[in-house]
Short mmCIF file of C-alpha atoms in Angstrom, two decimals:
data_model
loop_
_atom_site.label_atom_id
_atom_site.label_comp_id
_atom_site.label_asym_id
_atom_site.label_seq_id
_atom_site.Cartn_x
_atom_site.Cartn_y
_atom_site.Cartn_z
CA UNK A 61 -47.18 -52.90 10.51
CA UNK A 62 -50.57 -54.99 11.11
CA UNK A 63 -52.09 -57.92 12.82
CA UNK A 64 -52.86 -61.07 10.41
CA UNK A 65 -54.60 -62.87 13.32
CA UNK A 66 -56.31 -60.82 16.08
CA UNK A 67 -56.04 -62.36 19.63
CA UNK A 68 -56.88 -66.16 18.48
CA UNK A 69 -57.12 -69.10 21.21
CA UNK A 70 -54.43 -68.69 24.01
CA UNK A 71 -53.83 -64.90 24.28
CA UNK A 72 -55.60 -61.92 24.84
CA UNK A 73 -55.09 -58.34 23.49
CA UNK A 74 -54.80 -57.03 27.33
CA UNK A 75 -52.02 -60.01 27.84
CA UNK A 76 -49.91 -58.58 24.77
CA UNK A 77 -50.23 -54.89 25.56
CA UNK A 78 -49.49 -55.60 28.98
CA UNK A 79 -46.17 -56.86 28.38
CA UNK A 80 -44.81 -54.23 25.85
CA UNK A 81 -40.99 -53.43 26.45
CA UNK A 82 -39.74 -50.11 26.60
CA UNK A 83 -37.95 -48.56 23.62
CA UNK A 84 -34.38 -47.01 23.62
CA UNK A 85 -32.50 -49.09 25.74
CA UNK A 86 -29.41 -50.65 24.44
CA UNK A 87 -29.60 -54.09 22.99
CA UNK A 88 -28.06 -55.87 25.73
CA UNK A 89 -30.65 -54.48 28.03
CA UNK A 90 -33.66 -55.26 25.88
CA UNK A 91 -35.71 -57.81 27.49
CA UNK A 92 -37.92 -60.46 26.58
CA UNK A 93 -41.79 -58.86 27.00
CA UNK A 94 -42.96 -62.27 28.45
CA UNK A 95 -40.94 -64.62 30.03
CA UNK A 96 -39.62 -63.90 33.31
CA UNK A 97 -36.79 -65.90 34.92
CA UNK A 98 -38.20 -64.77 38.78
CA UNK A 99 -40.59 -62.31 40.02
CA UNK A 100 -39.81 -59.05 39.24
CA UNK A 101 -36.97 -59.79 36.87
CA UNK A 102 -36.74 -60.30 33.18
CA UNK A 103 -34.91 -62.35 30.72
CA UNK A 104 -32.43 -60.42 28.02
CA UNK A 105 -33.47 -61.18 24.37
CA UNK A 106 -31.18 -63.22 22.36
CA UNK A 107 -32.01 -63.51 18.83
CA UNK A 108 -31.30 -66.22 16.30
CA UNK A 109 -31.71 -66.40 12.99
CA UNK A 110 -32.63 -70.17 11.65
CA UNK A 111 -31.73 -70.25 7.74
CA UNK A 112 -33.62 -73.17 6.02
CA UNK A 113 -31.37 -74.79 3.49
CA UNK A 114 -32.15 -78.47 3.18
CA UNK A 115 -34.30 -78.82 0.07
CA UNK A 116 -33.28 -79.69 -3.53
CA UNK A 117 -34.23 -76.75 -5.43
CA UNK A 118 -35.01 -78.87 -8.43
CA UNK A 119 -37.27 -76.04 -10.19
CA UNK A 120 -34.09 -73.61 -10.45
CA UNK A 121 -32.29 -76.20 -12.69
CA UNK A 122 -28.62 -76.65 -12.75
CA UNK A 123 -26.58 -79.24 -10.81
CA UNK A 124 -26.74 -77.97 -7.74
CA UNK A 125 -29.68 -77.00 -4.87
CA UNK A 126 -30.16 -73.30 -5.64
CA UNK A 127 -28.92 -72.39 -2.40
CA UNK A 128 -25.38 -73.36 -3.43
CA UNK A 129 -25.67 -71.45 -7.02
CA UNK A 130 -23.08 -69.09 -7.44
CA UNK A 131 -24.15 -65.43 -7.71
CA UNK A 132 -20.89 -63.41 -9.14
CA UNK A 133 -18.39 -64.53 -6.71
CA UNK A 134 -20.58 -66.05 -3.95
CA UNK A 135 -23.05 -68.70 -3.31
CA UNK A 136 -26.86 -67.78 -2.80
CA UNK A 137 -26.63 -69.34 0.64
CA UNK A 138 -23.38 -67.36 1.67
CA UNK A 139 -25.30 -64.10 0.77
CA UNK A 140 -28.22 -65.09 2.61
CA UNK A 141 -26.14 -66.18 5.65
CA UNK A 142 -24.07 -62.68 5.71
CA UNK A 143 -27.33 -60.99 5.18
CA UNK A 144 -28.00 -61.68 9.12
CA UNK A 145 -24.71 -62.00 10.00
CA UNK A 146 -23.89 -58.52 9.52
CA UNK A 147 -26.38 -57.29 11.89
CA UNK A 148 -25.59 -56.91 15.67
CA UNK A 149 -29.17 -57.93 16.57
CA UNK A 150 -28.49 -61.47 15.57
CA UNK A 151 -26.60 -63.14 17.95
CA UNK A 152 -26.43 -66.73 16.21
CA UNK A 153 -26.99 -68.39 12.94
CA UNK A 154 -28.30 -71.56 12.86
CA UNK A 155 -28.19 -73.07 9.14
CA UNK A 156 -30.38 -76.27 8.39
CA UNK A 157 -29.03 -78.45 5.70
CA UNK A 158 -29.62 -81.56 3.96
CA UNK A 159 -27.64 -84.75 5.03
CA UNK A 160 -25.80 -84.79 1.81
CA UNK A 161 -24.63 -81.04 1.65
CA UNK A 162 -22.06 -81.06 4.26
CA UNK A 163 -19.28 -80.73 1.50
CA UNK A 164 -21.35 -78.05 -0.47
CA UNK A 165 -22.28 -76.27 2.80
CA UNK A 166 -18.50 -76.11 4.36
CA UNK A 167 -17.33 -74.63 0.77
CA UNK A 168 -20.04 -72.22 0.51
CA UNK A 169 -19.17 -70.86 4.01
CA UNK A 170 -15.38 -71.66 4.17
CA UNK A 171 -14.45 -67.84 4.23
CA UNK A 172 -17.43 -66.73 6.34
CA UNK A 173 -16.66 -64.68 9.38
CA UNK A 174 -20.27 -64.74 10.78
CA UNK A 175 -21.61 -66.29 14.18
CA UNK A 176 -22.58 -69.47 12.85
CA UNK A 177 -23.48 -72.64 15.10
CA UNK A 178 -22.74 -76.10 13.73
CA UNK A 179 -25.54 -77.20 10.75
CA UNK A 180 -27.97 -79.28 11.46
CA UNK A 181 -30.16 -82.00 8.93
CA UNK A 182 -32.94 -81.17 7.86
CA UNK A 183 -36.03 -83.74 7.18
CA UNK A 184 -38.41 -85.01 4.62
CA UNK A 185 -40.09 -82.01 4.22
CA UNK A 186 -39.50 -78.20 5.09
CA UNK A 187 -41.83 -78.09 8.00
CA UNK A 188 -39.91 -81.03 9.56
CA UNK A 189 -36.69 -79.23 8.78
CA UNK A 190 -37.76 -76.30 10.70
CA UNK A 191 -38.29 -78.35 13.65
CA UNK A 192 -34.96 -79.79 13.61
CA UNK A 193 -33.47 -76.40 13.27
CA UNK A 194 -35.95 -75.02 16.30
CA UNK A 195 -35.00 -77.98 18.49
CA UNK A 196 -31.26 -77.41 17.86
CA UNK A 197 -31.65 -73.79 19.24
CA UNK A 198 -33.67 -75.08 22.19
CA UNK A 199 -30.69 -77.45 22.98
CA UNK A 200 -27.70 -74.88 22.00
CA UNK A 201 -27.72 -73.51 26.00
CA UNK A 202 -27.08 -70.19 24.30
CA UNK A 203 -30.39 -68.58 26.25
CA UNK A 204 -32.16 -68.03 22.79
CA UNK A 205 -35.46 -66.63 23.29
CA UNK A 206 -36.69 -64.96 19.76
CA UNK A 207 -35.74 -66.95 16.42
CA UNK A 208 -36.31 -65.65 13.00
CA UNK A 209 -36.74 -68.28 10.62
CA UNK A 210 -35.82 -67.38 6.78
CA UNK A 211 -35.87 -69.28 3.39
CA UNK A 212 -31.98 -69.60 2.50
CA UNK A 213 -32.97 -68.86 -1.34
CA UNK A 214 -33.84 -65.24 -0.49
CA UNK A 215 -30.27 -63.70 -0.14
CA UNK A 216 -31.45 -60.18 -1.11
CA UNK A 217 -33.55 -59.61 2.61
CA UNK A 218 -32.92 -55.86 3.63
CA UNK A 219 -31.42 -55.05 7.22
CA UNK A 220 -34.21 -52.84 7.61
CA UNK A 221 -36.87 -55.78 6.78
CA UNK A 222 -34.92 -58.00 9.69
CA UNK A 223 -34.86 -54.95 12.51
CA UNK A 224 -38.78 -54.36 11.83
CA UNK A 225 -39.67 -58.00 12.40
CA UNK A 226 -37.25 -58.09 15.47
CA UNK A 227 -39.02 -54.83 16.78
CA UNK A 228 -42.58 -56.22 16.18
CA UNK A 229 -41.48 -59.17 18.29
CA UNK A 230 -41.44 -56.45 21.16
CA UNK A 231 -45.20 -56.23 20.99
CA UNK A 232 -46.29 -59.29 19.48
CA UNK A 233 -45.76 -63.05 19.83
CA UNK A 234 -44.89 -63.57 15.94
CA UNK A 235 -44.29 -61.21 13.01
CA UNK A 236 -43.67 -61.88 9.27
CA UNK A 237 -42.13 -59.95 6.30
CA UNK A 238 -44.85 -59.57 3.65
CA UNK A 239 -45.70 -57.48 0.49
CA UNK A 240 -49.45 -56.48 -0.49
CA UNK A 241 -50.81 -57.51 -3.62
CA UNK A 242 -50.69 -55.58 -6.72
CA UNK A 243 -51.81 -57.75 -9.17
CA UNK A 244 -55.66 -58.76 -10.05
CA UNK A 245 -56.56 -62.20 -8.62
CA UNK A 246 -58.42 -64.49 -10.80
CA UNK A 247 -59.84 -67.83 -9.62
CA UNK A 248 -60.01 -70.44 -12.48
CA UNK A 249 -63.04 -73.11 -13.00
CA UNK A 250 -62.42 -76.63 -14.01
CA UNK A 251 -62.76 -75.55 -17.76
CA UNK A 252 -59.46 -73.22 -17.20
CA UNK A 253 -62.24 -70.09 -17.51
CA UNK A 254 -62.43 -67.50 -14.84
CA UNK A 255 -64.94 -68.35 -12.25
CA UNK A 256 -64.64 -65.17 -10.34
CA UNK A 257 -62.56 -62.42 -9.10
CA UNK A 258 -60.93 -62.34 -5.79
CA UNK A 259 -60.70 -59.15 -3.89
CA UNK A 260 -57.21 -58.13 -3.14
CA UNK A 261 -57.90 -55.93 -0.43
CA UNK A 262 -55.99 -57.25 2.82
CA UNK A 263 -54.36 -60.13 1.07
CA UNK A 264 -50.80 -59.84 1.50
CA UNK A 265 -47.90 -62.23 0.13
CA UNK A 266 -46.20 -63.83 2.86
CA UNK A 267 -42.33 -63.68 2.62
CA UNK A 268 -39.43 -64.39 5.11
CA UNK A 269 -37.96 -63.82 7.78
CA UNK A 270 -40.96 -64.89 10.03
CA UNK A 271 -40.36 -64.28 13.89
CA UNK A 272 -41.34 -65.84 16.90
CA UNK A 273 -40.38 -66.53 20.51
CA UNK A 274 -38.32 -69.93 20.61
CA UNK A 275 -40.48 -71.34 23.11
CA UNK A 276 -44.02 -70.80 21.24
CA UNK A 277 -43.02 -71.70 17.75
CA UNK A 278 -41.47 -74.79 19.03
CA UNK A 279 -44.27 -75.76 20.91
CA UNK A 280 -46.48 -75.04 17.55
CA UNK A 281 -44.20 -77.29 15.59
CA UNK A 282 -43.97 -80.01 17.93
CA UNK A 283 -47.87 -80.24 18.42
CA UNK A 284 -48.22 -80.20 14.76
CA UNK A 285 -45.97 -82.84 14.34
CA UNK A 286 -47.42 -84.68 17.10
CA UNK A 287 -51.04 -84.44 15.31
CA UNK A 288 -49.74 -85.67 12.10
CA UNK A 289 -50.33 -82.16 10.40
CA UNK A 290 -47.57 -81.80 7.82
CA UNK A 291 -49.47 -79.59 5.21
CA UNK A 292 -48.45 -76.24 6.44
CA UNK A 293 -46.77 -74.15 3.65
CA UNK A 294 -44.81 -71.70 6.10
CA UNK A 295 -44.23 -71.00 10.01
CA UNK A 296 -46.81 -68.11 10.16
CA UNK A 297 -49.52 -70.82 9.40
CA UNK A 298 -48.54 -72.89 12.15
CA UNK A 299 -48.65 -70.15 14.62
CA UNK A 300 -52.16 -69.27 13.63
CA UNK A 301 -53.23 -72.77 13.68
CA UNK A 302 -51.41 -72.67 17.19
CA UNK A 303 -53.17 -69.44 18.35
CA UNK A 304 -50.12 -67.22 17.93
CA UNK A 305 -51.08 -64.14 16.52
CA UNK A 306 -48.99 -62.56 13.97
CA UNK A 307 -48.09 -59.21 12.97
CA UNK A 308 -47.51 -58.12 9.24
CA UNK A 309 -44.32 -56.20 8.65
CA UNK A 310 -44.27 -54.49 4.95
CA UNK A 311 -41.32 -56.11 2.98
CA UNK A 312 -39.91 -54.98 -0.43
CA UNK A 313 -40.21 -57.12 -3.75
CA UNK A 314 -36.46 -57.45 -3.79
CA UNK A 315 -36.79 -60.30 -1.12
CA UNK A 316 -37.81 -62.54 -3.67
CA UNK A 317 -37.42 -66.22 -3.31
CA UNK A 318 -35.20 -68.07 -5.83
CA UNK A 319 -37.01 -70.75 -7.31
CA UNK A 320 -36.52 -70.82 -11.12
CA UNK A 321 -34.06 -70.48 -13.57
CA UNK A 322 -35.52 -67.00 -14.37
CA UNK A 323 -35.41 -66.09 -10.63
CA UNK A 324 -31.45 -67.06 -10.75
CA UNK A 325 -30.79 -65.18 -13.62
CA UNK A 326 -32.55 -61.81 -12.11
CA UNK A 327 -30.50 -62.44 -8.92
CA UNK A 328 -27.12 -62.66 -10.74
CA UNK A 329 -28.07 -59.56 -12.63
CA UNK A 330 -28.62 -58.04 -9.35
CA UNK A 331 -25.54 -59.16 -7.38
CA UNK A 332 -23.22 -58.15 -10.42
CA UNK A 333 -24.62 -54.41 -10.71
CA UNK A 334 -24.87 -53.47 -7.01
CA UNK A 335 -26.42 -50.05 -6.16
CA UNK A 336 -22.95 -48.15 -5.47
CA UNK A 337 -25.09 -45.47 -3.72
CA UNK A 338 -25.05 -48.08 -0.68
CA UNK A 339 -21.24 -49.25 -1.11
CA UNK A 340 -17.74 -47.72 -0.85
CA UNK A 341 -15.27 -48.81 -3.46
CA UNK A 342 -12.22 -49.15 -1.63
CA UNK A 343 -8.76 -50.41 -3.83
CA UNK A 344 -5.56 -51.78 -2.69
CA UNK A 345 -2.16 -52.56 -3.99
CA UNK A 346 0.44 -55.02 -2.60
CA UNK A 347 4.05 -55.63 -3.36
CA UNK A 348 6.59 -58.54 -2.24
CA UNK A 349 9.83 -59.95 -3.07
CA UNK A 350 12.21 -62.42 -2.33
CA UNK A 351 15.55 -63.40 -3.09
CA UNK A 352 16.56 -66.93 -4.48
CA UNK A 353 18.45 -69.34 -2.59
CA UNK A 354 19.23 -73.09 -2.84
CA UNK A 355 16.15 -75.25 -3.58
CA UNK A 356 14.55 -76.86 -6.33
CA UNK A 357 10.83 -75.05 -6.00
CA UNK A 358 9.09 -71.86 -5.37
CA UNK A 359 5.71 -71.42 -4.40
CA UNK A 360 3.60 -69.08 -6.62
CA UNK A 361 -0.27 -68.37 -6.20
CA UNK A 362 -0.53 -71.55 -3.98
CA UNK A 363 1.28 -73.74 -6.53
CA UNK A 364 4.69 -75.53 -6.01
CA UNK A 365 6.43 -74.54 -9.09
CA UNK A 366 9.66 -76.61 -9.72
CA UNK A 367 12.77 -74.33 -10.23
CA UNK A 368 16.63 -74.54 -10.02
CA UNK A 369 16.26 -72.37 -6.87
CA UNK A 370 13.93 -71.68 -4.09
CA UNK A 371 13.68 -68.51 -1.96
CA UNK A 372 15.14 -66.88 1.17
CA UNK A 373 11.52 -66.51 3.27
CA UNK A 374 10.28 -67.01 6.89
CA UNK A 375 7.02 -68.52 5.56
CA UNK A 376 6.93 -70.60 2.34
CA UNK A 377 7.78 -67.20 0.51
CA UNK A 378 4.82 -67.02 -1.93
CA UNK A 379 5.20 -63.68 -3.43
CA UNK A 380 1.66 -63.60 -5.34
CA UNK A 381 -0.20 -64.59 -2.20
CA UNK A 382 1.82 -62.18 -0.32
CA UNK A 383 1.23 -59.42 -2.53
CA UNK A 384 -2.54 -60.22 -2.71
CA UNK A 385 -2.88 -60.18 1.01
CA UNK A 386 -1.28 -57.08 1.53
CA UNK A 387 -3.38 -55.29 -1.15
CA UNK A 388 -6.54 -56.70 0.92
CA UNK A 389 -5.25 -55.44 3.98
CA UNK A 390 -4.33 -51.81 2.41
CA UNK A 391 -8.13 -51.86 1.00
CA UNK A 392 -9.34 -52.42 4.63
CA UNK A 393 -6.83 -49.77 5.85
CA UNK A 394 -5.72 -52.74 8.15
CA UNK A 395 -1.74 -52.78 8.35
CA UNK A 396 0.14 -55.17 6.30
CA UNK A 397 1.15 -58.73 6.42
CA UNK A 398 4.25 -58.12 8.50
CA UNK A 399 2.06 -56.50 11.43
CA UNK A 400 -0.54 -59.34 11.32
CA UNK A 401 1.97 -62.11 10.66
CA UNK A 402 5.71 -60.71 11.85
CA UNK A 403 8.61 -62.69 10.99
CA UNK A 404 9.64 -62.39 14.62
CA UNK A 405 7.26 -65.10 15.63
CA UNK A 406 8.50 -68.39 15.18
CA UNK A 407 5.01 -69.65 14.62
CA UNK A 408 4.96 -68.08 11.11
CA UNK A 409 8.14 -70.20 10.19
CA UNK A 410 7.71 -72.29 7.01
CA UNK A 411 3.84 -71.31 7.45
CA UNK A 412 1.63 -71.75 3.79
CA UNK A 413 0.83 -68.55 2.30
CA UNK A 414 -2.75 -69.22 1.80
CA UNK A 415 -3.39 -68.71 5.34
CA UNK A 416 -2.05 -65.31 5.32
CA UNK A 417 -4.61 -64.45 2.49
CA UNK A 418 -7.56 -66.55 4.13
CA UNK A 419 -7.21 -64.36 7.08
CA UNK A 420 -7.27 -60.96 4.90
CA UNK A 421 -10.55 -62.58 3.05
CA UNK A 422 -12.26 -62.94 6.29
CA UNK A 423 -11.51 -59.63 7.47
CA UNK A 424 -13.34 -58.49 4.39
CA UNK A 425 -16.35 -60.69 5.10
CA UNK A 426 -16.63 -59.49 8.61
CA UNK A 427 -16.96 -56.02 7.32
CA UNK A 428 -20.00 -57.02 4.85
CA UNK A 429 -17.64 -56.37 2.14
CA UNK A 430 -17.32 -57.99 -1.27
CA UNK A 431 -14.16 -58.63 -3.32
CA UNK A 432 -14.77 -57.60 -7.19
CA UNK A 433 -11.73 -58.67 -8.49
CA UNK A 434 -7.89 -59.35 -8.01
CA UNK A 435 -4.96 -58.78 -10.59
CA UNK A 436 -1.55 -60.25 -10.18
CA UNK A 437 1.59 -59.34 -12.06
CA UNK A 438 4.64 -61.55 -11.27
CA UNK A 439 8.16 -60.15 -12.18
CA UNK A 440 10.71 -62.86 -13.02
CA UNK A 441 12.96 -64.12 -15.79
CA UNK A 442 12.08 -67.49 -14.35
CA UNK A 443 10.35 -69.84 -13.77
CA UNK A 444 7.91 -69.45 -16.69
CA UNK A 445 4.56 -68.25 -15.53
CA UNK A 446 2.55 -69.24 -18.69
CA UNK A 447 2.52 -73.14 -18.24
CA UNK A 448 1.17 -72.56 -14.79
CA UNK A 449 -1.31 -69.47 -15.35
CA UNK A 450 -4.77 -71.38 -15.57
CA UNK A 451 -3.67 -73.30 -12.58
CA UNK A 452 -2.69 -70.58 -10.79
CA UNK A 453 -6.07 -68.51 -11.37
CA UNK A 454 -8.12 -71.38 -10.20
CA UNK A 455 -5.92 -71.88 -6.86
CA UNK A 456 -6.29 -68.18 -6.16
CA UNK A 457 -10.12 -67.87 -6.98
CA UNK A 458 -10.42 -71.13 -4.58
CA UNK A 459 -8.76 -69.40 -1.89
CA UNK A 460 -10.41 -65.85 -2.23
CA UNK A 461 -13.94 -67.04 -2.77
CA UNK A 462 -14.12 -65.59 -6.33
CA UNK A 463 -15.14 -66.65 -9.76
CA UNK A 464 -11.95 -67.75 -11.84
CA UNK A 465 -13.01 -64.68 -14.40
CA UNK A 466 -12.23 -62.12 -11.49
CA UNK A 467 -8.58 -63.23 -11.57
CA UNK A 468 -6.18 -61.76 -13.34
CA UNK A 469 -2.51 -63.14 -13.80
CA UNK A 470 -0.05 -61.74 -15.87
CA UNK A 471 3.68 -61.89 -16.16
CA UNK A 472 6.78 -59.86 -17.38
CA UNK A 473 10.59 -59.61 -17.38
CA UNK A 474 12.53 -56.62 -16.90
CA UNK A 475 15.09 -57.12 -19.72
CA UNK A 476 17.75 -57.83 -17.61
CA UNK A 477 17.71 -55.16 -15.56
CA UNK A 478 17.66 -55.08 -11.82
CA UNK A 479 18.13 -58.02 -9.28
CA UNK A 480 15.09 -60.04 -11.24
CA UNK A 481 16.84 -59.53 -14.44
CA UNK A 482 20.00 -60.79 -13.03
CA UNK A 483 17.97 -63.87 -11.45
CA UNK A 484 18.56 -62.93 -7.90
CA UNK A 485 14.99 -62.74 -6.73
CA UNK A 486 11.11 -62.65 -7.72
CA UNK A 487 8.63 -60.02 -7.35
CA UNK A 488 4.96 -59.52 -7.57
CA UNK A 489 2.55 -56.25 -7.66
CA UNK A 490 -1.01 -56.88 -6.62
CA UNK A 491 -3.84 -54.76 -7.14
CA UNK A 492 -7.46 -55.25 -5.35
CA UNK A 493 -10.80 -53.74 -5.77
CA UNK A 494 -13.68 -54.17 -3.06
CA UNK A 495 -16.90 -52.92 -2.29
CA UNK A 496 -17.83 -51.82 1.63
CA UNK A 497 -21.27 -51.07 2.90
CA UNK A 498 -21.19 -47.56 4.11
CA UNK A 499 -22.21 -48.24 7.34
CA UNK A 500 -19.10 -50.51 7.65
CA UNK A 501 -16.06 -48.42 7.44
CA UNK A 502 -12.65 -49.31 5.81
CA UNK A 503 -10.92 -48.89 9.08
#
């Protein structure tokens, strides 16, 4: 860790050093090193992450802003938010979005179990978007004392980096993640020829998160806006201009910003082939059956499919979604559908089964897990599944936050044998593959 700006105007080294906190206390007893509520009292630290997602991302190509591009089965924004939401040190998350992206935002984070405040709209520039986000945190009445500002297009930020930036704020008013320059730098002349070689000693490439005491960085942003300074390229630059010392925390190149189509391809390869040394594979299976009764349709995979009969069930009787729900709960070691949604509870009478599956998906997300694929086999003589297969795949993928290519739907008869062969009922079997982080146990 190194100091990027040593004792600028407004701070003295003695001030900073005199206000160090004591390491080793549990987080709920951590205290802010500078702000005192009353003589002899200290205010507990509350840290928020401010995710800046209001840009249009045109250089990355595609039809959507880069923060809403999909990497395997997730959006860039969802991965970024969960990188912070999975850390106990982050109490609140504030996302700043473009005014036209409300629907995209809601879809991207529909299944997230993270602690997210209502989004706020950004401004014409990143600098104004950050200011809007800081104002929202100040007005949230959550007692927030520290803020980590992070680009939405950096989904691979590592937990250690976030924790080190937070730790640096114990002793410095500001801290930023950065990597030392490894390449030789050349300054070009007017004709495109090399004019000089720039010494790289002491040069760092700034990344995010960039952490500050909320009151300090908000005041700096307000001052910049009031004086017409709108040319800052990051928040550490504003802090330096305002006289706030900023410490450097060495980061990893993995925390790159997705800017171009090549960046997106690199990110997709990274997310599609995770380092299994940090993940625990978990599998789950589920099975559900319902007898036929009077009716004119059955629910399968979230679709209403016409049939000469209905099913006898407490909920809507969707055997496909019930089997998938049990498979997810099994992979987590978290009971079964009957435990979480007992048929004895009238609340679930006639309930739509997608509610059960969404709950199981949220449980996976709350543990930092990723669903890699889902596979279902339907056992029945009728109705025919083939005509509805693609629509079922699409619907299940939507509910689970997966790409449809990661959902398998198969159907088979039992050759006239058993209760399905006698057309007395319908059944479904499901299997699920998850990846869970090693530090988040399955149960």
